Coordinates of C-alpha atoms in Angstrom, one line a residue:
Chain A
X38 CA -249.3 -6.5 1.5
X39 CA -247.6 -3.2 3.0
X40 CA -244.4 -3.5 1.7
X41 CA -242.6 -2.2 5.4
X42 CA -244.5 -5.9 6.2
X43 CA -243.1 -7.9 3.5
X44 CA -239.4 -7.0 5.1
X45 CA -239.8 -9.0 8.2
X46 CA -241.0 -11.5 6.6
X47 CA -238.2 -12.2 4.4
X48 CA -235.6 -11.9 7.2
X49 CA -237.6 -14.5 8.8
X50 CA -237.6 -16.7 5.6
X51 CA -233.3 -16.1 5.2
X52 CA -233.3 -16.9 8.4
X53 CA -234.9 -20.3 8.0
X54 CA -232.7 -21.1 5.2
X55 CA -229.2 -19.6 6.4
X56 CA -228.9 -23.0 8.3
X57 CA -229.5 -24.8 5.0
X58 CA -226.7 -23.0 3.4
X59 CA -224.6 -23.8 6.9
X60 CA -224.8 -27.0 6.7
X61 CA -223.6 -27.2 3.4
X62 CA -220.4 -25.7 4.7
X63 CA -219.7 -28.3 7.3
X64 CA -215.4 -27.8 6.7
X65 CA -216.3 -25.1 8.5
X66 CA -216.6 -26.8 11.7
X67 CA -213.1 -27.8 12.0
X68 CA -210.3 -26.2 12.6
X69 CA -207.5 -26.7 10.2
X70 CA -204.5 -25.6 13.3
X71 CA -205.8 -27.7 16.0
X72 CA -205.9 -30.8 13.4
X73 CA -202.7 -29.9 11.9
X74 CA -200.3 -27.4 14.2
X75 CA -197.9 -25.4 11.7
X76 CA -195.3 -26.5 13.7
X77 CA -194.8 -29.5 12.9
X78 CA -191.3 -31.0 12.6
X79 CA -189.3 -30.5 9.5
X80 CA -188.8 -34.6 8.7
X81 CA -185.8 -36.1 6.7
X82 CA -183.6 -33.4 6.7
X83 CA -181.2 -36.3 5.6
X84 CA -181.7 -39.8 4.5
X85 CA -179.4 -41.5 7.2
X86 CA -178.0 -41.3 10.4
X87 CA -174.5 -40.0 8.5
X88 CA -173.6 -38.0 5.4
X89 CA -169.9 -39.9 4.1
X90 CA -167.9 -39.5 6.9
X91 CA -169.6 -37.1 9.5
X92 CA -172.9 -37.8 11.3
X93 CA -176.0 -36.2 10.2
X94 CA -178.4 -34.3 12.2
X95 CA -181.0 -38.0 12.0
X96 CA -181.2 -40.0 15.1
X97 CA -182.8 -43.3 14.0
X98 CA -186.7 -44.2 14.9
X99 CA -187.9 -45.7 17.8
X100 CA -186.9 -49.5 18.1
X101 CA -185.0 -49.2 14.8
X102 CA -181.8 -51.4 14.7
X103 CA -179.5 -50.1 11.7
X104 CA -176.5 -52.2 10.5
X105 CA -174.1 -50.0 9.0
X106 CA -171.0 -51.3 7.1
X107 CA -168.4 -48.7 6.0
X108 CA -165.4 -49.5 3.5
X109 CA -162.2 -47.5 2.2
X110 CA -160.0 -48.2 -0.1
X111 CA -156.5 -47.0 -1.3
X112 CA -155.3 -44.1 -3.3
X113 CA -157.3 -44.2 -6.7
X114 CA -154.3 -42.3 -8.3
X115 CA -150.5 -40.9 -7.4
X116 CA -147.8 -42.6 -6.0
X117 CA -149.7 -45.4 -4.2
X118 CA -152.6 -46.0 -7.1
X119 CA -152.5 -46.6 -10.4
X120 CA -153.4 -50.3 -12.5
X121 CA -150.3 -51.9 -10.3
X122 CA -153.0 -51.2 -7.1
X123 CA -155.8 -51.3 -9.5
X124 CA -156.5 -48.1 -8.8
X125 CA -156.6 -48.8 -5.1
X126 CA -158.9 -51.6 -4.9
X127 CA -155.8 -53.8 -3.5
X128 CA -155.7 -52.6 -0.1
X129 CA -158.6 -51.5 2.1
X130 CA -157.2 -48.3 4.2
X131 CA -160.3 -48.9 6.8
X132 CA -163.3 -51.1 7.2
X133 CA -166.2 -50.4 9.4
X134 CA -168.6 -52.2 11.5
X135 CA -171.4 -50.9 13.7
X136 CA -175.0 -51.5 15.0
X137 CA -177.2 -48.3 15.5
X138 CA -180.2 -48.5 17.4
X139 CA -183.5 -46.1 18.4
X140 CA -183.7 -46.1 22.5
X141 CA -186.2 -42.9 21.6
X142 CA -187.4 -41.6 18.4
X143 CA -184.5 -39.0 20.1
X144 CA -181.6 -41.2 21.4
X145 CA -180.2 -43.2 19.5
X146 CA -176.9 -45.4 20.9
X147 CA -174.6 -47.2 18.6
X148 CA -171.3 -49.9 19.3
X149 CA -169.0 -50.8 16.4
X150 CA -165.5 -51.5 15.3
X151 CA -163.5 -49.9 13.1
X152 CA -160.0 -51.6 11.3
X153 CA -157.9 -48.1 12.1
X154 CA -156.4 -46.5 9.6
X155 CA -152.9 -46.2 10.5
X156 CA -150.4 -43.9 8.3
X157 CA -147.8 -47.1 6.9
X158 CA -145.9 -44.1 4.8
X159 CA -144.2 -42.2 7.6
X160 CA -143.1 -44.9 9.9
X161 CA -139.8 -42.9 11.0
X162 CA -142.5 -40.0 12.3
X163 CA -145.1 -42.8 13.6
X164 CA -147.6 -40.1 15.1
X165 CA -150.3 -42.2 13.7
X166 CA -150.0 -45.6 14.0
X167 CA -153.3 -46.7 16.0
X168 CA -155.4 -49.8 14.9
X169 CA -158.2 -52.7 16.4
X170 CA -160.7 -49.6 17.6
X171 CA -163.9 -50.2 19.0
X172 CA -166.5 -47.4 19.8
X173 CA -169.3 -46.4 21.7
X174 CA -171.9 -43.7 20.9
X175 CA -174.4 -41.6 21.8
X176 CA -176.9 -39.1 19.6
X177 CA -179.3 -37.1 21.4
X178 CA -181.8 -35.1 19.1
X179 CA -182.2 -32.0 21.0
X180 CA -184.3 -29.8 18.9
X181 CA -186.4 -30.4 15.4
X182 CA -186.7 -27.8 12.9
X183 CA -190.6 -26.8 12.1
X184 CA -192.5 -26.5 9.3
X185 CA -193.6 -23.0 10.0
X186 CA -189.6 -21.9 11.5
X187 CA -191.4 -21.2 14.5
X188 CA -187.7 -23.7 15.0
X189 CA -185.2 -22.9 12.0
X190 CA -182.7 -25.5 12.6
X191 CA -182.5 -28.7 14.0
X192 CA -179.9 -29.6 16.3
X193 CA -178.5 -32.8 17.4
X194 CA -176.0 -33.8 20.1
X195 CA -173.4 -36.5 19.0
X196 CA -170.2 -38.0 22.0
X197 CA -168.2 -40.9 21.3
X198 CA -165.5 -42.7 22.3
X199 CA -162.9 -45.1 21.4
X200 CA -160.5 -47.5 22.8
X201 CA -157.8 -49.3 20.9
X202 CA -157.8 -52.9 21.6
X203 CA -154.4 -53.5 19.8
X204 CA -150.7 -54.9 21.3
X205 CA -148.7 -51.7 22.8
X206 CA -146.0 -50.6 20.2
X207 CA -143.0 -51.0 21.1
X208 CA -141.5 -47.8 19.8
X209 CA -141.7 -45.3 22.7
X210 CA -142.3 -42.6 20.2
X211 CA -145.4 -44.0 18.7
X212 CA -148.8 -42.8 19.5
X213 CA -149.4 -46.7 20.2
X214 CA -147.0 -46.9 22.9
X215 CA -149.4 -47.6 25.3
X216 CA -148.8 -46.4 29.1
X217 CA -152.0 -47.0 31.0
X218 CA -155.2 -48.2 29.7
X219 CA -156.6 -45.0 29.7
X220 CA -153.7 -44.0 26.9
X221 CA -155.8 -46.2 24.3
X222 CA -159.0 -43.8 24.4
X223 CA -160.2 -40.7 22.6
X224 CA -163.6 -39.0 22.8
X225 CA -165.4 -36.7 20.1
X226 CA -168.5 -34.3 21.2
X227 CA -170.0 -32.7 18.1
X228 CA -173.1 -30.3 18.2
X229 CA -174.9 -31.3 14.9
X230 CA -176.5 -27.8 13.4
X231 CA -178.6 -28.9 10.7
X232 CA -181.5 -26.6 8.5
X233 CA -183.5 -28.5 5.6
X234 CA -183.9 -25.4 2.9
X235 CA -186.2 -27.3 0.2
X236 CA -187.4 -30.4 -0.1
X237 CA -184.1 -31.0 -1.8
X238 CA -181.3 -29.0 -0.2
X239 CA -180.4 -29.8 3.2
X240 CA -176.4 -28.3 5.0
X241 CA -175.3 -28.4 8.9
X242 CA -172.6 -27.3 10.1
X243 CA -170.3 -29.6 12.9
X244 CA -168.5 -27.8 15.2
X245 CA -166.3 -30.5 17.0
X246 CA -164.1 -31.0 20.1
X247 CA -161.6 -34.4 19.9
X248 CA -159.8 -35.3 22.8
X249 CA -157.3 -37.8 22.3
X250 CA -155.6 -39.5 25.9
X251 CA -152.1 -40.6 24.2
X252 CA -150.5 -38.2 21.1
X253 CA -147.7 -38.7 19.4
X254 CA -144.4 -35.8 19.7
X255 CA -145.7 -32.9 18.2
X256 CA -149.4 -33.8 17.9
X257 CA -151.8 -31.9 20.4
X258 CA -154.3 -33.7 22.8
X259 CA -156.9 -31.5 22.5
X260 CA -158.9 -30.4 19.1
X261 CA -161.2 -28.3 17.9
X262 CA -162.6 -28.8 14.5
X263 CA -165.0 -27.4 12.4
X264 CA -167.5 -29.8 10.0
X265 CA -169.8 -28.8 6.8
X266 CA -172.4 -31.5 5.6
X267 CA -174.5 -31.1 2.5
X268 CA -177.1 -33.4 0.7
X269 CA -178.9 -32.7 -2.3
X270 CA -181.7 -35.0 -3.4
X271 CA -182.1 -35.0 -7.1
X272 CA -184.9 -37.5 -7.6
X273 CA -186.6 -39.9 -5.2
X274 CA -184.2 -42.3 -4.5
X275 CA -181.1 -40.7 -5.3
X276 CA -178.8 -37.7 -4.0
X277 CA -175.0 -35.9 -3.6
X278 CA -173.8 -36.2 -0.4
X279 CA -171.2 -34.3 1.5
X280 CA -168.9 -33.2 4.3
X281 CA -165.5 -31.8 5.1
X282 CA -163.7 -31.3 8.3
X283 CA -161.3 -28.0 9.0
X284 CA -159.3 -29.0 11.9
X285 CA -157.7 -26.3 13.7
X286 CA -154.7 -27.9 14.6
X287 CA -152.0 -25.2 16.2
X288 CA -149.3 -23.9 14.5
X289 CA -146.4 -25.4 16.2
X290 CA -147.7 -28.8 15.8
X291 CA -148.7 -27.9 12.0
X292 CA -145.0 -26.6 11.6
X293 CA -143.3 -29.8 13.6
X294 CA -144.9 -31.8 11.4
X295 CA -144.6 -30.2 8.1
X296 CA -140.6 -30.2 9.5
X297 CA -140.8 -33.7 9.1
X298 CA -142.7 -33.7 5.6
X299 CA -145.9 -34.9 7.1
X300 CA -148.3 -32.3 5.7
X301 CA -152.4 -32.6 7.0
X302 CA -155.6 -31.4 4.6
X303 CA -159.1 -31.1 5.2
X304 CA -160.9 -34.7 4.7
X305 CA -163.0 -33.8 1.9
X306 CA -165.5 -36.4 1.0
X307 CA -168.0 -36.5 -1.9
X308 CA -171.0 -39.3 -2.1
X309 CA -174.0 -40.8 -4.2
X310 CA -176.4 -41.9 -2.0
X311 CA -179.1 -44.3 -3.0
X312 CA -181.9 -44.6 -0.6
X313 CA -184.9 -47.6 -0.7
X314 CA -186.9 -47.3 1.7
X315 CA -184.7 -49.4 4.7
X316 CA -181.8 -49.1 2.3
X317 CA -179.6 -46.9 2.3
X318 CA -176.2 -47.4 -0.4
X319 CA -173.8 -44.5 -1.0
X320 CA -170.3 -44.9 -3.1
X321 CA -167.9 -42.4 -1.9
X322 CA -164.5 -40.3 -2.8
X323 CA -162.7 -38.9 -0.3
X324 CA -159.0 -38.3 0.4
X325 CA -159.7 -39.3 4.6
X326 CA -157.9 -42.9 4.9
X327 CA -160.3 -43.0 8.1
X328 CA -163.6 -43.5 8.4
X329 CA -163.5 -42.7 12.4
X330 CA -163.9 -38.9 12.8
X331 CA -161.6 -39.0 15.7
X332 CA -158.9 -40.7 13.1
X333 CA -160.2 -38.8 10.1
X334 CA -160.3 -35.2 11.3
X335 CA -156.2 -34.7 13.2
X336 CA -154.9 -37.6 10.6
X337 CA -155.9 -37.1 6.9
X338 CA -152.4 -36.5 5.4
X339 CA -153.6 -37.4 1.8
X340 CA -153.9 -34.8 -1.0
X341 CA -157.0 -34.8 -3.7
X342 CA -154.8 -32.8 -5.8
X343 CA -151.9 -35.4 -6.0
X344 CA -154.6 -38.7 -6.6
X345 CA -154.8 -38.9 -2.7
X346 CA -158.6 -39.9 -2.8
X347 CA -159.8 -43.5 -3.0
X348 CA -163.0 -44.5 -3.6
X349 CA -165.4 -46.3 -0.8
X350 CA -168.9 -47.4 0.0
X351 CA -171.4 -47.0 2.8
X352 CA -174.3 -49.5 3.4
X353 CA -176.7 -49.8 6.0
X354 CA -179.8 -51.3 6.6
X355 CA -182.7 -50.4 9.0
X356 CA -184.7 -53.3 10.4
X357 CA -187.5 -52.2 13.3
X358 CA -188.0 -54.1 15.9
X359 CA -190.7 -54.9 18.5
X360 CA -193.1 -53.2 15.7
X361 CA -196.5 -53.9 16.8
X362 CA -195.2 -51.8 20.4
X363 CA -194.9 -48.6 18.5
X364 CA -198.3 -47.3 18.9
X365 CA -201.4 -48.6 20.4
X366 CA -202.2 -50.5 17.1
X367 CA -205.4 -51.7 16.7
X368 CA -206.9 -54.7 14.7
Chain B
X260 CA -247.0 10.7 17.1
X261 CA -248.3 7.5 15.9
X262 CA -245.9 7.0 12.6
X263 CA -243.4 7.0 16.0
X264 CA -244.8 4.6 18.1
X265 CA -245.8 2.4 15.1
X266 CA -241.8 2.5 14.4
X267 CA -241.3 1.5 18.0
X268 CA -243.6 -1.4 17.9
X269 CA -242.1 -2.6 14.3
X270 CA -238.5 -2.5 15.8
X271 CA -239.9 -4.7 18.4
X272 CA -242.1 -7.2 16.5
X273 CA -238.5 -7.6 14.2
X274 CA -236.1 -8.0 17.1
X275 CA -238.7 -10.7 18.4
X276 CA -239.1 -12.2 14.9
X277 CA -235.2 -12.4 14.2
X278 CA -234.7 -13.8 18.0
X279 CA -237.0 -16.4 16.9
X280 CA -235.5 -16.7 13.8
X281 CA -231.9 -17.4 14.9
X282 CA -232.8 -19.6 17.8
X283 CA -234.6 -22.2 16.0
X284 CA -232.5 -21.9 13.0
X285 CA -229.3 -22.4 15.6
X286 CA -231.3 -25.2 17.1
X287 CA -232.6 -27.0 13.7
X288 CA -228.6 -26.7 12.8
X289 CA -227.2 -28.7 15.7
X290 CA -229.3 -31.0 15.9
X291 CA -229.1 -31.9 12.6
X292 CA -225.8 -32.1 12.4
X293 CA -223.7 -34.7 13.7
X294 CA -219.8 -34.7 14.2
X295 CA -217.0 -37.4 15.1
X296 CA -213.5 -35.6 16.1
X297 CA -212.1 -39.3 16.3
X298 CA -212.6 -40.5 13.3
X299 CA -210.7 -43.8 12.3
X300 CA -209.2 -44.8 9.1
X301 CA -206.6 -47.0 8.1
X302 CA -205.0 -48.3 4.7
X303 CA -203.8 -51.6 3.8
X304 CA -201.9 -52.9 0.5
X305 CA -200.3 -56.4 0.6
X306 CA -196.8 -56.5 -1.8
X307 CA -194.5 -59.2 -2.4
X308 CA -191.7 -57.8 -0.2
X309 CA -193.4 -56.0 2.5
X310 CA -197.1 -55.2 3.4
X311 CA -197.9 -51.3 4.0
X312 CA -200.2 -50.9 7.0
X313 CA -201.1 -47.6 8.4
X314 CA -204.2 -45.7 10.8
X315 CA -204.9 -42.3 12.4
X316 CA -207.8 -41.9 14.9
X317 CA -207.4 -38.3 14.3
X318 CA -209.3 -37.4 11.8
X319 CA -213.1 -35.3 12.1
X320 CA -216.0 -35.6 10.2
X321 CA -219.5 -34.2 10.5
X322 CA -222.8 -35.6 8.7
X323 CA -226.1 -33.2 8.2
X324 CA -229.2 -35.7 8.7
X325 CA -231.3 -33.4 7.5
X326 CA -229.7 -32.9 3.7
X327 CA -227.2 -36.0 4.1
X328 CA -224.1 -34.3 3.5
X329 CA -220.8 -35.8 5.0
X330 CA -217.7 -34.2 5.5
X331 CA -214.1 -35.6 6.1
X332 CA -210.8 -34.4 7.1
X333 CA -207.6 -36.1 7.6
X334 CA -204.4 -34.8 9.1
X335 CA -202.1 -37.1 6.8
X336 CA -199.3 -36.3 9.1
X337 CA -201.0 -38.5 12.0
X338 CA -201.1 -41.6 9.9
X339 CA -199.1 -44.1 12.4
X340 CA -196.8 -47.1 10.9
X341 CA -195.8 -49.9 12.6
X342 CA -192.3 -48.9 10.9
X343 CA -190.8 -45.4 11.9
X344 CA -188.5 -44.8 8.1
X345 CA -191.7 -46.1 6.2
X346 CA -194.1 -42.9 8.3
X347 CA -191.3 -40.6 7.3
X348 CA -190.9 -42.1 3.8
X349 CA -194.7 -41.7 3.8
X350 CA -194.5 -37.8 4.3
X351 CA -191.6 -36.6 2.5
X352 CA -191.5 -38.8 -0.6
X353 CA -195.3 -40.4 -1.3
X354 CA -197.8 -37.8 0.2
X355 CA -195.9 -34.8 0.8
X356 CA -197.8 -34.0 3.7
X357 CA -195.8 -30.5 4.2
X358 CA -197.4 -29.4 0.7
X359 CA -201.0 -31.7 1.4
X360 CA -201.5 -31.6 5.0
X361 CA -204.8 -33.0 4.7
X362 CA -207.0 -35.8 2.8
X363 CA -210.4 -34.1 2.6
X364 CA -213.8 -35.7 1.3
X365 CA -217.4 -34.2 0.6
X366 CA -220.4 -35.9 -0.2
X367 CA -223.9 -37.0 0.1
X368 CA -225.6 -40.0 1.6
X369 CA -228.3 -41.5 0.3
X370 CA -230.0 -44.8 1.1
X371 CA -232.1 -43.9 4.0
X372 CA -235.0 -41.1 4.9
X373 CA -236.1 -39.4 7.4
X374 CA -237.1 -39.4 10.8
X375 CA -234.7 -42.4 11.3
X376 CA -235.0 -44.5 13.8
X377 CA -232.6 -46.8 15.4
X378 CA -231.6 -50.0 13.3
X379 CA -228.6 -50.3 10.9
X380 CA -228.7 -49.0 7.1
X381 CA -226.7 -49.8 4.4
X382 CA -226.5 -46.4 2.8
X383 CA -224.6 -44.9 -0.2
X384 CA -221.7 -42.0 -0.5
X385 CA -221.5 -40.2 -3.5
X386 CA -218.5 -37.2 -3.0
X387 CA -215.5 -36.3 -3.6
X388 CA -212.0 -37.2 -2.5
X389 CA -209.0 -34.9 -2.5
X390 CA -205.7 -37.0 -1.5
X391 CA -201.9 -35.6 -2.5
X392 CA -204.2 -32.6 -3.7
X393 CA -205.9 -33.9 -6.6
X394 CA -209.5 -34.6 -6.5
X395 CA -211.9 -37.8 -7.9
X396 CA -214.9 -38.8 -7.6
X397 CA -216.1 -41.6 -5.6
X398 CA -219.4 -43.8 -4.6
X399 CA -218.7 -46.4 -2.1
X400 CA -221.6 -48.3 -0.2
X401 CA -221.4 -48.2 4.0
X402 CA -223.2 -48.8 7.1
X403 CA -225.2 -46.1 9.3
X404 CA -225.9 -47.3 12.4
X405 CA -228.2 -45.3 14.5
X406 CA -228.5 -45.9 18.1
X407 CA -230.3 -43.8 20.9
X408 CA -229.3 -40.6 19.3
X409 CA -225.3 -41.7 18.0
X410 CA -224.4 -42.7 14.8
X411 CA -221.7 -44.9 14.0
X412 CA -220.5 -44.8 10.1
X413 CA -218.5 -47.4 8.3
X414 CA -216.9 -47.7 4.9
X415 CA -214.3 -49.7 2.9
X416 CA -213.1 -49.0 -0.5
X417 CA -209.9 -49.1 -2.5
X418 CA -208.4 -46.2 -4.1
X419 CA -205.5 -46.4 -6.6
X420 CA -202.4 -44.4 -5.9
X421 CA -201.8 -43.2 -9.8
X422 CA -205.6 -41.7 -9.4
X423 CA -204.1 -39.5 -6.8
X424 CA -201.0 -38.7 -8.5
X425 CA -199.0 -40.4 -6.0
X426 CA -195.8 -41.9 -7.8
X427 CA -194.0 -45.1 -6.9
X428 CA -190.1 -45.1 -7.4
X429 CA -189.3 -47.0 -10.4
X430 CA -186.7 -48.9 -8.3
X431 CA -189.7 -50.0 -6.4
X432 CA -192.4 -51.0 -8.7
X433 CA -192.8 -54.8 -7.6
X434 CA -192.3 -54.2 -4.0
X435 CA -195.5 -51.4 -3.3
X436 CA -199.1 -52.7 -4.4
X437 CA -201.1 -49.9 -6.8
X438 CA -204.1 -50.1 -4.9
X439 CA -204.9 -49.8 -1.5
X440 CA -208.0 -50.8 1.0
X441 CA -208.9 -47.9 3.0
X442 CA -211.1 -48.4 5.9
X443 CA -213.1 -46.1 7.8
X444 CA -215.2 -46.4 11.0
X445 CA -216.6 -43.1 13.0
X446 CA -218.9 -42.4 16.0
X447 CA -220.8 -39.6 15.8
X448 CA -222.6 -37.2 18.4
X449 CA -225.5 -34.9 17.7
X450 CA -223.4 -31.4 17.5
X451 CA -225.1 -29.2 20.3
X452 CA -224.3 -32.2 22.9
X453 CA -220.3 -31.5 22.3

């Protein structure tokens, strides 16, 4: 054969075969972006709802119902600890009680109670002597971080209030000397700024308003604040947790007080968090007698440095309800 | 003169030839070729403390008819759980679907030849499976069911999570099953119909 023939020929032949060799390739068909969009949302940024004390950037799941228990104790060391307290463990500064639960996979809305952690040490200067609170919330998860940063943080939109079910004090210079109803209320809005960095390493950043209805002399009404939160997961279940709170207090109200030996600090608190699937455990130190923010943050008067911190515990459970609803779940 | 228009007659005949060429070889392709782009699988274990139940209708597969090679891939991030913290538990901690986005198998059928007709065939599926990015081989026996030109393809087998590397919290050894029953069921359409 003329070899200018034979080329034809062979095209022809590879172009039999080329679909063989397609068809071997069938990954090819698909398209990995369609099936899998890089932007995806960042998930578990952290474990919980809430670091120690602040909230975390998570709203809960759709139809989840957390129970969430919250406990303080009293100084560890100083002054008010010690083996006569054993180290604390005597006296519980506040006690917590709350129900979560996952309108949205966005909004979640919560009710609880906390004890109040009134200040018993500076009763002649009671600018703190609020107790019996019961709270409202609401967490709106406004955007998600994604996988390809397309989004680079997450952030979440946190409001609460609380109302102060306890007798009106009768000293007209407490904060507890109740005029009106509305005297027994404060309100927190926090925007929740939150970036996961590694699979390990996740920090937000709180910046906080706190309106409080009824102050005592000297204390301010209105309160800006600013929060850190960190978390870092060191194996599967387990992780450090932790926030602090700089409130920006004036300087008036800083220098009244300090007048009258009452001296505030920035509620540090420090966690382990042990998370099982629907559990979720963390032991705490922290030198905030309060586990409210809207206590915590204008009323933390006790010093690390002098064995102000006490030790405390977190505990909540996630139950789902309604759980065949989710999705359209088939047989 | 004539070396020219010989040229100009062999630049036809090829152009004709390759037109040829690509057409039926586009042709033979998709019709050969079948492909599902709603491809359902779901998993199953059954533990003391809680049962683990998920599915995704999201995943896509294509079969060849001609050579019997089957293709699967599965966005592990559409897996649904009737239990929100156990999907998100499920991507960060067991499959870490942000570093494996996707369960991928390819293989061969066997058990039936060609032309087939309509009727049902129990057929075998020799391939391999990569889940949490590491690879084994499987062979699992299924059903192809072939019926006025659409296939439907069925399959149940176990897989074993330490095969695929993917590790249970010691805190939670009793509580998660080792093993897990994975289910799959697609309908297929002849390619150059989609």
């Amino acid at each position: 054969m003329h070899p200018i023939k034979t080329i034809p020929l062979v095209m022809l032949l590879a172009a039999c075969a080329s679909p063989l060799f397609a068809q071997q390739n069938l990954s090819g068909l698909f398209s990995d972006s369609t099936l899998n969009p890089p932007n995806q949302p960042v998930l578990g940024t952290f474990s919980s709802p809430f670091i120690v004390n602040a909230q975390s950037n998570e709203t809960l799941h759709k139809h989840d119902l957390n129970f969430y228990i919250s406990h303080r104790f009293d100084d560890i060391a100083g002054k008010y600890g010690g083996v006569k307290t054993l180290f604390g463990l005597d006296n519980a500064t506040d006690v917590m009680i709350s129900f979560q639960y996952g309108i949205s996979n966005r909004l979640t809305v919560g009710i609880g109670r906390f004890k109040g952690a009134p200040e018993v040490r500076y009763l002649k200067v009671p600018f703190n002597t609020i107790s019996q609170l019961w709270y409202g919330e609401l967490k709106y998860r406004l955007l998600q971080q994604t996988e390809d940063n397309s989004m680079p943080l997450a952030v979440t939109l946190y409001g609460n209030a609380l109302a102060s079910s306890m007798a009106v004090n009768e000293n007209p210079s407490s904060d507890a000397h109740f005029n009106n109803f509305g005297d027994r209320w404060s309100f927190m809005a926090q925007a929740i700024i939150a970036r996961k960095f590694s699979n390990k390493i996740s920090f937000e950043v709180i910046p906080t308003y706190l309106r409080r209805n009824y102050v005592a002399f000297g204390d301010v009404n209105n309160m800006f604040a600013l929060g850190v939160g960190g978390r870092w997961q060191f194996n599967r279940t387990m992780a450090i947790v932790a926030d602090a709170f700089i409130p920006f207090r004036s300087q008036s109200s800083r220098n009244y007080f300090i007048s009258n030996g009452i001296v505030f600090y920035v509620p540090i608190s420090i966690g382990w968090e042990i998370v099982v699937d629907g559990h979720d455990f963390n032991i705490n130190f922290t030198n905030a007698n309060a586990i409210s923010a809207n206590q915590m943050i204008p009323y933390t008067t006790r010093n690390w440095g002098k064995g102000g911190f006490r030790w405390g515990f977190n505990l909540s459970r996630t139950f789902t309800l309604f759980e065949g609803t989710r999705h359209n779940w088939k047989k | 003169m004539i070396c020219k228009i010989f040229r100009e007659k062999y630049k036809r005949l090829l152009l004709f030839l390759f037109g040829i060429a690509f057409i039926s070889s586009a042709y033979a392709q998709s019709n050969d070729i079948f492909i599902c782009k709603d491809a359902f699988i779901s998993f199953f274990s059954s533990a003391p403390v809680e049962n683990i139940a998920a599915q995704t209708n999201q995943a896509v597969s294509a079969i060849n008819m001609k050579t019997g090679d089957v293709y699967f891939k599965v966005p592990m991030r559409t897996f649904q759980f009737k239990r929100g913290l156990m999907q998100q538990h499920f991507n960060t901690e067991y499959l870490e679907t942000d570093k494996y986005p996707f369960a991928i198998f390819k293989g061969k059928l066997s058990g039936f030849t060609l032309p087939v007709n309509d009727g049902t065939y129990p057929v075998t599926v020799d391939g391999q499976l990569t889940i949490h990015g590491v690879t084994k081989e499987y062979a699992v026996p299924g059903t192809l069911e072939v019926k006025n030109g659409q296939i439907t393809a069925g399959t149940s087998f176990n897989i074993s999570l330490a095969d695929h590397h993917i590790k249970i919290p010691a805190i939670l050894n009793h509580n998660i099953a080792e093993v897990l029953a994975i289910k799959v069921k697609a309908a297929y359409s002849p390619m150059n119909k989609n």
